Every structure is written in structure tokens, then in C-alpha cells.
Coordinates of C-alpha atoms in Angstrom, one line a residue:
M1 CA 49.1 232.5 172.7
H2 CA 46.8 233.3 175.9
T3 CA 43.5 231.1 175.5
V4 CA 40.6 232.9 177.3
V5 CA 37.4 230.4 177.4
V6 CA 34.0 231.9 177.4
G7 CA 31.1 230.3 179.2
T8 CA 27.7 230.7 181.0
S9 CA 28.5 233.1 184.1
G10 CA 30.4 236.0 182.9
V11 CA 34.1 236.9 182.0
T12 CA 36.9 238.6 184.6
A13 CA 38.3 242.3 183.6
S14 CA 41.2 240.0 183.1
D15 CA 40.3 238.8 180.3
V16 CA 39.0 241.8 178.7
L17 CA 42.5 243.1 179.0
A18 CA 43.4 240.0 177.9
V19 CA 41.3 240.2 175.0
A20 CA 41.4 243.6 174.1
R21 CA 45.2 244.7 174.9
G22 CA 46.2 241.2 174.4
G23 CA 44.9 239.9 171.4
A24 CA 44.3 236.4 173.4
R25 CA 42.1 233.4 171.6
I26 CA 38.5 233.0 173.0
E27 CA 36.8 230.3 173.0
L28 CA 33.9 228.8 173.5
S29 CA 32.8 226.3 176.2
A30 CA 31.1 223.5 175.7
E31 CA 28.7 224.8 177.9
A32 CA 27.9 228.3 176.7
V33 CA 27.1 226.2 173.7
A34 CA 24.7 224.0 175.5
A35 CA 23.1 226.9 176.8
L36 CA 22.5 229.0 173.3
A37 CA 21.3 225.7 171.8
A38 CA 18.5 225.0 174.1
A39 CA 17.5 229.6 174.6
R40 CA 17.3 229.1 170.5
E41 CA 15.0 226.8 170.9
I42 CA 12.8 228.8 172.8
V43 CA 12.7 231.8 170.5
D44 CA 12.2 229.3 167.3
A45 CA 8.6 227.7 169.6
L46 CA 7.8 231.4 169.9
A47 CA 8.6 233.1 167.1
A48 CA 6.6 229.9 165.3
K49 CA 2.9 231.3 167.5
P50 CA 0.9 233.7 165.4
D51 CA 1.1 235.8 168.9
P52 CA 2.9 239.0 168.7
V53 CA 6.6 238.9 171.3
Y54 CA 8.9 241.5 170.9
G55 CA 12.5 241.1 169.0
V56 CA 11.5 238.6 167.7
S57 CA 8.2 239.1 165.7
T58 CA 8.0 242.7 166.6
G59 CA 9.1 245.6 165.8
F60 CA 11.6 247.5 167.9
G61 CA 12.1 251.1 170.1
A62 CA 8.9 253.2 169.4
L63 CA 8.1 250.6 167.1
A64 CA 7.2 247.8 168.5
T65 CA 4.1 248.1 167.6
R66 CA 3.9 246.4 165.1
H67 CA 3.7 242.8 164.2
I68 CA 6.2 241.2 162.0
S69 CA 5.4 238.4 159.2
Q70 CA 8.0 235.6 158.9
E71 CA 9.0 236.5 155.8
L72 CA 9.7 239.7 156.3
R73 CA 11.6 239.1 160.2
A74 CA 15.2 238.0 158.7
Q75 CA 14.9 241.5 156.8
L76 CA 13.7 243.2 159.9
Q77 CA 16.8 241.7 162.5
R78 CA 19.5 242.9 158.9
N79 CA 17.4 246.3 158.0
I80 CA 17.9 247.0 162.8
V81 CA 21.5 246.4 162.3
R82 CA 22.0 248.2 159.2
S83 CA 20.4 251.8 160.2
H84 CA 21.2 251.5 163.9
A85 CA 25.4 251.8 162.2
A86 CA 24.9 255.0 162.1
G87 CA 27.8 256.4 163.7
M88 CA 29.5 259.8 163.3
G89 CA 33.3 260.8 163.7
P90 CA 37.0 259.9 164.5
R91 CA 37.7 256.0 164.7
V92 CA 37.2 254.4 168.6
E93 CA 41.1 253.1 169.6
R94 CA 41.1 249.0 168.9
E95 CA 41.5 248.0 171.5
V96 CA 37.6 249.2 172.1
V97 CA 36.3 248.1 169.9
R98 CA 37.4 244.6 170.0
A99 CA 36.5 245.1 174.0
L100 CA 32.8 246.2 173.2
M101 CA 32.8 242.6 170.5
F102 CA 34.8 240.4 173.6
L103 CA 31.6 242.0 175.7
R104 CA 28.6 240.9 173.7
L105 CA 29.9 237.1 172.9
K106 CA 30.1 237.6 177.1
T107 CA 26.4 238.3 176.9
V108 CA 25.4 236.5 174.0
C109 CA 27.1 233.2 175.9
S110 CA 24.7 233.9 178.5
G111 CA 22.3 231.7 177.4
H112 CA 19.7 234.6 178.0
T113 CA 19.9 236.2 174.5
G114 CA 18.3 233.2 172.6
V115 CA 21.1 234.0 169.5
R116 CA 22.2 230.6 167.8
P117 CA 25.9 229.1 168.8
E118 CA 27.0 229.7 164.8
V119 CA 26.6 234.0 165.4
A120 CA 28.2 233.3 168.8
Q121 CA 31.2 231.7 166.8
T122 CA 31.4 234.2 164.5
M123 CA 31.9 236.6 166.7
A124 CA 35.2 234.8 168.5
D125 CA 36.0 233.9 164.3
V126 CA 36.1 237.9 163.4
L127 CA 38.2 238.7 166.9
N128 CA 40.7 235.7 166.8
A129 CA 41.4 236.8 163.1
G130 CA 42.2 240.1 164.3
I131 CA 39.2 241.8 162.4
T132 CA 38.0 245.3 163.9
P133 CA 35.7 246.6 162.4
V134 CA 34.9 250.9 162.4
V135 CA 33.3 251.7 164.6
H136 CA 32.8 255.5 165.5
E137 CA 33.0 258.1 168.2
Y138 CA 29.3 259.6 168.3
G139 CA 26.4 257.5 168.3
S140 CA 25.8 256.4 172.0
L141 CA 23.7 258.0 174.0
G142 CA 24.0 254.7 176.9
C143 CA 20.6 253.6 176.9
S144 CA 19.1 250.0 175.1
G145 CA 22.7 249.7 175.3
D146 CA 25.7 251.2 173.2
L147 CA 23.4 250.9 170.3
A148 CA 25.2 252.3 166.7
P149 CA 28.9 251.4 168.8
L150 CA 27.2 247.7 168.6
S151 CA 25.3 248.3 165.2
H152 CA 28.7 248.6 163.2
C153 CA 30.5 245.8 164.5
A154 CA 27.2 243.2 164.0
L155 CA 27.5 245.1 160.5
A156 CA 30.4 243.4 160.2
L157 CA 29.9 240.3 161.1
M158 CA 27.7 240.4 158.5
G159 CA 29.8 241.1 156.1
E160 CA 29.2 244.6 155.4
G161 CA 30.4 248.2 156.7
D162 CA 34.4 248.1 157.3
A163 CA 36.7 247.1 159.4
E164 CA 40.3 246.9 159.9
G165 CA 42.7 244.0 159.7
P166 CA 44.9 242.7 161.5
D167 CA 47.8 244.9 159.1
G168 CA 46.1 247.6 160.3
V169 CA 44.5 248.3 157.1
V170 CA 40.5 249.4 156.3
R171 CA 39.1 247.5 153.9
P172 CA 35.1 246.3 153.0
A173 CA 34.8 244.1 156.3
G174 CA 33.2 241.0 153.3
E175 CA 36.4 240.8 152.6
L176 CA 38.4 240.1 155.6
L177 CA 35.8 238.1 156.3
A178 CA 36.3 235.9 153.5
E179 CA 40.2 236.3 153.4
H180 CA 40.2 234.2 157.2
G181 CA 37.1 232.2 155.7
I182 CA 34.8 233.6 158.0
Q183 CA 31.4 233.4 156.5
P184 CA 29.1 236.1 157.1
V185 CA 26.0 235.0 159.8
E186 CA 22.4 236.0 158.0
L187 CA 20.4 236.6 161.4
R188 CA 17.5 235.0 162.6
E189 CA 14.4 236.8 164.9
K190 CA 15.6 238.3 168.1
E191 CA 19.3 237.7 166.2
G192 CA 20.0 241.7 165.3
L193 CA 18.7 243.0 168.6
A194 CA 20.5 240.8 170.6
L195 CA 24.1 242.1 169.2
L196 CA 23.1 246.2 169.3
N197 CA 21.3 246.1 173.3
G198 CA 24.4 246.1 175.8
T199 CA 26.4 248.4 177.2
D200 CA 29.9 246.8 176.3
G201 CA 31.7 249.3 175.3
M202 CA 31.4 252.2 178.2
L203 CA 31.7 248.7 180.9
G204 CA 34.9 247.5 178.7
M205 CA 36.7 251.2 179.1
L206 CA 36.0 251.3 182.4
V207 CA 37.3 248.4 183.3
M208 CA 40.1 249.7 181.4
A209 CA 40.1 252.7 183.0
L210 CA 40.6 250.6 186.1
A211 CA 43.8 249.3 184.5
D212 CA 45.1 251.7 184.1
L213 CA 44.4 253.6 187.0
D214 CA 46.0 250.9 189.4
T215 CA 49.4 252.3 188.0
L216 CA 48.8 255.4 188.3
Y217 CA 47.6 255.5 191.5
K218 CA 50.7 253.8 192.9
S219 CA 52.7 256.0 190.7
A220 CA 50.9 259.5 192.4
D221 CA 51.9 258.3 195.4
V222 CA 55.7 258.0 194.1
T223 CA 56.0 261.2 192.9
A224 CA 54.6 262.8 195.5
A225 CA 56.7 261.1 197.9
L226 CA 59.6 262.8 195.5
S227 CA 58.0 266.5 195.7
L228 CA 57.9 265.9 199.4
E229 CA 61.8 264.7 200.0
A230 CA 62.5 267.5 197.6
L231 CA 61.0 270.0 199.4
L232 CA 62.2 268.4 203.0
G233 CA 59.5 268.2 203.9
T234 CA 58.6 265.6 207.1
D235 CA 57.5 261.8 206.6
K236 CA 55.7 262.5 210.0
V237 CA 52.3 262.5 209.1
L238 CA 52.3 259.0 207.0
A239 CA 53.1 257.6 210.9
P240 CA 50.4 254.5 210.1
E241 CA 48.8 255.2 213.7
L242 CA 47.9 258.3 212.6
H243 CA 46.0 256.8 209.5
A244 CA 44.8 254.5 211.5
I245 CA 41.9 256.6 213.3
R246 CA 40.5 257.6 210.1
P247 CA 40.4 254.4 208.7
H248 CA 39.9 255.2 205.4
P249 CA 41.5 251.8 203.5
G250 CA 43.3 254.2 200.5
Q251 CA 44.1 257.1 202.6
G252 CA 46.0 254.1 204.6
A253 CA 47.8 252.7 201.5
S254 CA 48.7 255.6 199.8
A255 CA 50.7 256.6 202.7
A256 CA 51.5 253.7 203.8
N257 CA 53.4 254.0 199.4
M258 CA 55.0 257.3 200.3
L259 CA 56.3 255.8 203.7
A260 CA 58.5 253.1 201.8
V261 CA 58.9 255.0 199.2
L262 CA 61.0 257.6 201.9
A263 CA 62.5 254.9 203.7
G264 CA 65.8 256.0 204.3
S265 CA 65.4 259.5 203.0
G266 CA 68.7 262.4 204.2
L267 CA 66.2 265.1 202.9
T268 CA 62.9 264.7 204.5
G269 CA 62.7 266.1 208.0
H270 CA 64.6 269.7 207.0
H271 CA 61.1 270.9 207.6
Q272 CA 63.2 272.8 211.1
D273 CA 66.0 274.1 209.3
D274 CA 67.6 277.4 207.9
A275 CA 62.9 278.0 207.0
P276 CA 61.3 277.1 210.1
R277 CA 57.8 274.9 209.6
V278 CA 55.1 273.8 211.8
Q279 CA 54.0 272.0 209.3
D280 CA 54.3 271.6 205.6
A281 CA 51.5 272.4 202.8
Y282 CA 48.0 270.8 202.1
S283 CA 49.4 269.7 198.7
V284 CA 52.0 267.4 200.8
R285 CA 50.8 266.6 204.0
C286 CA 47.7 265.8 202.9
A287 CA 48.4 263.5 199.7
P288 CA 47.9 260.2 200.8
Q289 CA 44.3 261.5 201.7
V290 CA 43.8 263.4 198.3
A291 CA 45.4 259.8 196.5
G292 CA 43.2 258.0 198.9
A293 CA 39.8 259.0 198.3
G294 CA 40.3 258.6 194.9
R295 CA 42.0 254.8 195.6
D296 CA 38.6 254.3 197.2
T297 CA 36.8 255.1 194.7
L298 CA 38.2 253.2 192.2
A299 CA 37.9 250.2 194.8
H300 CA 33.8 251.3 194.2
A301 CA 34.3 251.0 190.5
R302 CA 35.7 247.6 190.7
L303 CA 33.0 246.0 192.1
V304 CA 30.2 247.7 190.0
A305 CA 32.9 246.7 187.1
E306 CA 32.5 243.2 187.8
R307 CA 28.8 242.8 189.0
E308 CA 28.4 243.5 185.2
L309 CA 30.9 242.1 184.1
A310 CA 29.2 238.7 185.6
S311 CA 25.5 240.1 184.1
A312 CA 24.0 239.2 180.8
V313 CA 22.4 242.4 179.0
D314 CA 19.6 242.5 177.0
N315 CA 16.1 243.2 176.2
P316 CA 14.5 241.1 176.0
V317 CA 16.0 237.9 177.5
V318 CA 15.2 234.3 177.5
L319 CA 14.5 233.0 180.9
P320 CA 15.3 229.5 182.3
D321 CA 11.8 228.8 182.7
G322 CA 11.1 229.1 178.8
R323 CA 9.3 232.8 179.2
V324 CA 10.8 235.8 176.9
E325 CA 10.4 239.1 179.0
S326 CA 11.3 242.5 178.4
N327 CA 13.2 244.6 180.4
G328 CA 15.7 247.5 181.9
N329 CA 18.6 246.1 182.5
F330 CA 20.7 247.7 179.3
H331 CA 20.4 251.3 181.5
G332 CA 24.0 252.2 182.1
A333 CA 24.0 254.5 185.0
P334 CA 25.6 252.4 186.7
V335 CA 28.3 252.2 184.7
A336 CA 28.4 255.3 183.6
Y337 CA 27.4 256.7 187.7
V338 CA 31.3 255.1 188.3
L339 CA 32.5 256.5 185.0
D340 CA 32.2 260.2 186.4
F341 CA 32.8 259.2 189.9
L342 CA 36.4 258.3 188.8
A343 CA 36.6 261.0 186.3
I344 CA 36.2 264.0 189.3
A345 CA 38.6 262.1 191.1
A346 CA 41.0 261.8 188.2
A347 CA 41.1 265.8 187.7
D348 CA 41.6 266.7 191.6
L349 CA 44.9 264.2 191.3
G350 CA 46.2 265.7 189.4
S351 CA 45.3 269.2 190.5
I352 CA 47.7 268.6 193.6
A353 CA 50.3 266.5 191.8
E354 CA 50.5 270.6 189.7
R355 CA 50.3 272.5 192.6
R356 CA 53.3 270.5 194.3
T357 CA 55.0 270.9 191.4
D358 CA 54.5 274.8 190.9
R359 CA 55.8 274.6 194.3
L360 CA 58.6 273.1 193.4
L361 CA 59.3 275.2 190.7
D362 CA 58.9 278.6 193.2
K363 CA 61.3 280.0 194.9
N364 CA 59.5 281.6 198.2
R365 CA 58.3 277.8 198.0
S366 CA 60.6 275.6 197.4
H367 CA 63.0 275.8 200.8
G368 CA 66.4 277.0 198.7
L369 CA 66.2 275.3 194.6
P370 CA 66.6 277.5 193.2
P371 CA 63.7 279.9 190.6
F372 CA 62.1 277.2 188.2
L373 CA 64.6 274.3 188.7
A374 CA 67.1 276.3 186.0
D375 CA 70.4 276.3 185.9
D376 CA 71.8 279.9 185.7
A377 CA 68.2 281.6 186.3
G378 CA 67.3 284.5 184.2
V379 CA 69.7 283.8 181.5
D380 CA 67.8 279.8 181.5
S381 CA 63.9 279.9 182.0
G382 CA 64.2 276.4 183.7
L383 CA 60.7 274.4 183.8
M384 CA 59.0 277.1 184.3
I385 CA 56.6 276.5 180.7
A386 CA 56.1 272.6 181.8
Q387 CA 54.3 273.4 185.0
Y388 CA 52.1 276.1 182.2
T389 CA 52.2 273.1 180.2
Q390 CA 50.8 271.1 183.2
A391 CA 48.2 273.6 184.4
A392 CA 46.3 272.8 181.1
L393 CA 46.1 270.0 181.1
V394 CA 45.2 270.6 184.6
S395 CA 42.0 272.8 183.7
E396 CA 41.3 270.5 181.0
M397 CA 40.8 267.5 184.0
K398 CA 38.3 269.8 185.8
R399 CA 35.9 270.4 182.1
L400 CA 35.8 266.7 181.8
A401 CA 35.2 265.8 185.6
V402 CA 31.6 267.3 184.4
P403 CA 28.8 263.9 184.7
A404 CA 27.8 262.8 181.8
S405 CA 25.1 261.3 183.6
A406 CA 23.6 263.9 184.6
D407 CA 22.8 264.6 181.0
S408 CA 19.9 262.7 179.4
I409 CA 18.4 263.4 175.9
P410 CA 15.0 262.0 175.6
S411 CA 15.0 259.3 172.2
S412 CA 13.1 257.4 169.9
A413 CA 10.2 258.7 170.2
M414 CA 9.8 259.9 173.4
Q415 CA 9.8 256.2 174.2
E416 CA 14.0 255.9 175.3
D417 CA 12.7 259.5 177.3
H418 CA 16.2 258.8 180.1
V419 CA 19.0 257.7 179.0
S420 CA 22.6 257.5 181.2
M421 CA 24.8 258.8 178.7
G422 CA 27.6 256.7 180.0
W423 CA 29.6 256.0 176.5
S424 CA 30.2 259.9 177.1
A425 CA 30.8 259.0 180.3
A426 CA 33.4 256.5 179.0
R427 CA 34.7 258.9 176.1
K428 CA 35.6 261.5 178.5
L429 CA 37.5 259.3 181.1
R430 CA 39.7 258.2 178.4
T431 CA 40.8 261.6 177.6
A432 CA 41.2 262.4 181.4
V433 CA 43.5 259.0 182.4
D434 CA 45.8 260.1 179.1
N435 CA 45.6 263.6 180.9
L436 CA 45.9 262.4 184.1
T437 CA 49.4 260.7 183.3
R438 CA 50.9 263.4 181.6
I439 CA 50.5 265.0 185.2
I440 CA 52.4 263.1 187.4
A441 CA 54.8 262.5 184.3
I442 CA 55.5 266.7 184.9
E443 CA 56.0 266.3 187.9
L444 CA 58.2 263.2 188.7
Y445 CA 60.4 265.4 185.8
A446 CA 60.3 267.8 188.1
A447 CA 60.4 266.2 191.3
T448 CA 63.6 263.8 190.0
R449 CA 65.3 267.1 189.1
A450 CA 64.9 269.2 192.5
V451 CA 66.1 266.1 194.3
E452 CA 69.3 265.8 192.2
L453 CA 69.8 269.4 193.1
R454 CA 69.9 268.9 196.8
E455 CA 73.7 268.7 196.8
G456 CA 75.1 267.0 200.0
L457 CA 71.9 265.5 200.9
T458 CA 71.3 261.5 200.4
P459 CA 67.8 260.9 198.9
A460 CA 65.9 257.3 200.1
P461 CA 66.8 254.0 197.9
A462 CA 63.9 254.3 196.3
T463 CA 64.6 257.9 194.4
R464 CA 68.2 256.9 193.3
A465 CA 66.6 254.0 191.6
V466 CA 64.0 256.5 189.9
I467 CA 66.3 259.0 188.9
E468 CA 68.4 255.6 187.5
A469 CA 66.0 255.0 185.8
V470 CA 64.3 257.3 185.0
R471 CA 67.4 259.0 183.1
A472 CA 68.2 255.3 181.8
A473 CA 64.6 256.0 179.9
G474 CA 66.1 258.8 178.0
V475 CA 64.4 261.7 180.8
Q476 CA 67.8 264.3 180.8
G477 CA 68.3 265.5 184.8
P478 CA 69.2 269.3 186.0
G479 CA 71.5 271.6 183.3
P480 CA 71.2 274.3 180.7
D481 CA 67.6 275.4 178.9
R482 CA 66.9 272.6 176.6
F483 CA 64.7 271.5 173.6
L484 CA 61.8 270.0 176.8
A485 CA 59.5 268.7 175.0
P486 CA 61.1 264.9 174.0
D487 CA 62.2 264.9 177.9
L488 CA 58.9 265.3 178.5
A489 CA 57.7 262.8 176.2
A490 CA 59.9 260.3 177.9
A491 CA 58.7 261.2 181.5
D492 CA 54.7 260.5 180.2
A493 CA 55.8 257.1 178.0
F494 CA 58.2 255.9 181.4
V495 CA 54.9 256.5 183.3
R496 CA 52.5 255.6 180.9
G497 CA 54.8 252.5 180.5
G498 CA 54.4 250.8 184.6
D499 CA 58.3 251.9 184.7
L500 CA 58.4 254.0 187.2
V501 CA 56.4 251.5 189.7
A502 CA 58.9 249.1 188.5
A503 CA 61.2 251.3 189.6
V504 CA 60.5 251.8 193.2
E505 CA 58.7 248.0 193.7
K506 CA 62.7 247.0 192.7
V507 CA 63.5 248.5 196.2
T508 CA 60.3 248.4 198.4
G509 CA 59.0 245.2 197.0
P510 CA 54.8 245.4 196.0
L511 CA 53.8 248.4 195.8
Q512 CA 49.6 248.6 197.7

């Protein structure tokens, strides 16, 4: 099994994906263990002094003015975890919780948190055992980090609360720890706070969304090319010299992908035949510009994620010179903004894909295709309602594009008076990514059927490869009306699993 070694300098996006989705094992580097021990010595020395230090010998948030005596400090750390584990609503997905815990471990191993090495090792042991704490949908405001979600994870480390075992069954966390020979942690000064105070949930969801969207943007380039082909459009608008004079990198990449898919097509260039067109519609002609802008947004979001993956997010932090200082690095604004940006870009990509699908189904705009791509229009409805489903998904995408990060609800008796709502931005982005996958799948379903209905014209080799692969995956071709939902589900799985991109790349080589 793949092993991820966690050191002091952060982790990579591929590390997060390996742990969250691939079940990779985790090891702590010797460097990380040494840094943990050195930082703990500083915290222990401060804890022994009479002077109050936030997070070590005081209360938290609006209660930070109270000095806590030594005999109550272990109770203080247990209490912050128990009281903050206040989430409600549906359970969060397993991969999100694993990413959340792994990224908290990443910060702990930086040596800036003051957590003992044995606590960090327990975090790794729980992940390696396949134990996943139950985390709920609601509870994070994205400031002071994802407090409630992280608290539910810390609660499981203490042997309390509920968790899902490797068999998928939810049971008391203490039972699961005992079965795997893991001793519950006894938290000491600073440790409870350090386990809760980070942007790890929203960052984990950002990393996974970036991976998914990378595949979806390639998929959208493919379906846009297939739609252009089915509409007998021109590929001249994809010429590199046209995109070079507006040098947005994403735009050039999308145009190059579409051109690669269309290479050798016998369908393109017929826009001057029976119903002459000077230009194709915007949804066809401007596909690289829209998808390209989204790709450039992805690039910016990836840069933010890389910076955050290299960060140590906690408050207070232990500095190499021995100071323990309060800060605001836990604020989720940098991550929240790009999560919202991605939801906006995804909504626009879904919207333009739906417009192309609608054009394929409209006999007045499809340049000779049958109404709704039906076998016997009037007797058959064809893909009429598939487009309704796609339109409903696009409408929800537009609602999900409303930014969460523009909102703020003060909390903690006005101590935390401006929050990021980054967790909420991440949760709605996950829904948007799911919906975008379905939207692209419906365009794929319509475009492949439309291409097959262009009798006497030869599609591009890449298009033929897509049609062959998608039919082998259980997505049926043209014919009389049938129960459509299974076809759409199969198309969704084909896109979601990366099979669409893989089918094209067997012909074109790697897409950009």
C-alpha cells in the first residue's frame, strides 16, 4: 500500500488525495517527531510559569481572560473538545473526514502547535486503521478554522463520540480504538485547542474539487467538440493563431483540446451547406473562452491550495525562538474565496453546455437533425426531458454560485466578529461539482446520438472512439423511446470515472 510520510514542511495535493480517497498509510518523519518534541518542551516550560498564556493556561475565545490553574488544565482541554463537537445534520462524506484529519496532522507535525508526538502518532494510527469519526454537515463558520468538524475528530481520538469502522458500520469510537489497539489520548495543555483550530475541512474539499474539476474541464472540451461536430460547425475558430492574440492560458488549452478531438472529422466545415452560417452560435464558437476562463480560475485556486498545504494554521503558534504568539492565520478567507470562484466558473461551464444541448434538440437550430433527436418525432419524445433535467441542474448551479464568503455571522460574544463561511463554500462546491458532472454527461449523451444521426458523414477518429467506449459502457444509441434514466446514469458514471477523457486520449494523446 502507498505510504505518505508527513514532515514539517507541509504536504502535497497528491498526498491528500492518496490518504482521503486512496486509503494510503501515514508515517511521521523523524524530523517531524523531533520538531513536535521541541515545540512541546516550550509549551511545558510556559505551562509551569505563573504568567497566563493563551491556549496554554487560559480559557478560549471570549473566555480567554480567565487564568486556569494547573489542576484544571487537562479538564479544560477535554472540555473544549466536548463542547465544540456540536455539529448537526447529515454525516459528511468519509473522504472529506479523512482529508480533514490528515491536514490537521500536517499542521501538528509542523512543530508550531506544541502537541506531543504521541498525539500526532495517534492521529496517524486512527487514519491507518480506517476509523472515520462521524462529522456533521453544519457547525463550521470557517473562522478559528473548522471548529465543530475538527472537534468531532478530536473527540474520537479521546475515545468518545461515534466513528465509522473500516467495515462501514458506525459504532462508539472507544470500541473501535480498542479493537485496533489504539490507546485514547489524554490531552494536555494547548493540545485540545491545537486539534480544532484550522482550515483543514475547507482545504481538503478544495483539493478534491480541484482534482475533479481538472477532469471535468477536459471532459467539457470533449463534449463541446462533439457538439460542434454534430452541429456541422466550423473548427476554424479553434486555430492557435486566433487564441495567441488573446493569450489567456486556459483559453488556448481548451481550444487545443477541441481541435485535437476534431482532427480528421468529416462533419466540420459544413456550415456553408444547405443553411449557410457566417458564424456558429456563441455556445459553440466561444466554448474555449468560457472553459478557458474557468481553467485559469482553477490555476489560481490551485496556487492558493498549494500555499495553504505548506502552511501551519493554528492559534497560538509556537515560534522557533520560543515565543507562543496569538495570530489570525486560522481565518478561512483565502480558501473561501477560491471555493466560491470555482462554483461560479462551474456554473457558467454547465450553463454553456446546456445551451449546446438545447441547440442539438431544436430542429430550427440543429441544421438538419430530427426534433429532440427522436426516432419518430411526435410518437417519440427523444431527449426532450433529458434537457429538462439538465436545465434543472443548471438552475441549481446558478443558486450554488452565490458566494458564501460574502456572508459573515458574528459569534463568540463578538470576539469572532468576522468569519469566512469557507466550510459552507466548500460544501456547496461539492454539490456543484456533482451537478456539473451530470450536465456534461447529458451533453455527451445528446452529442453522441446526434453525431450518429449524421448519416453519410464520417466523424473524427477521437469521436468514434468516444462513441464506441460509451456504447460499451451501457449508454445506448439512437432509437425509439426507452426508459432514459439508466442511460443517463451510465453516461454520468462514464464521465465521473474519467472514462470519457481516457477514450479520447487513446487517440489524441494527453489533453491539456
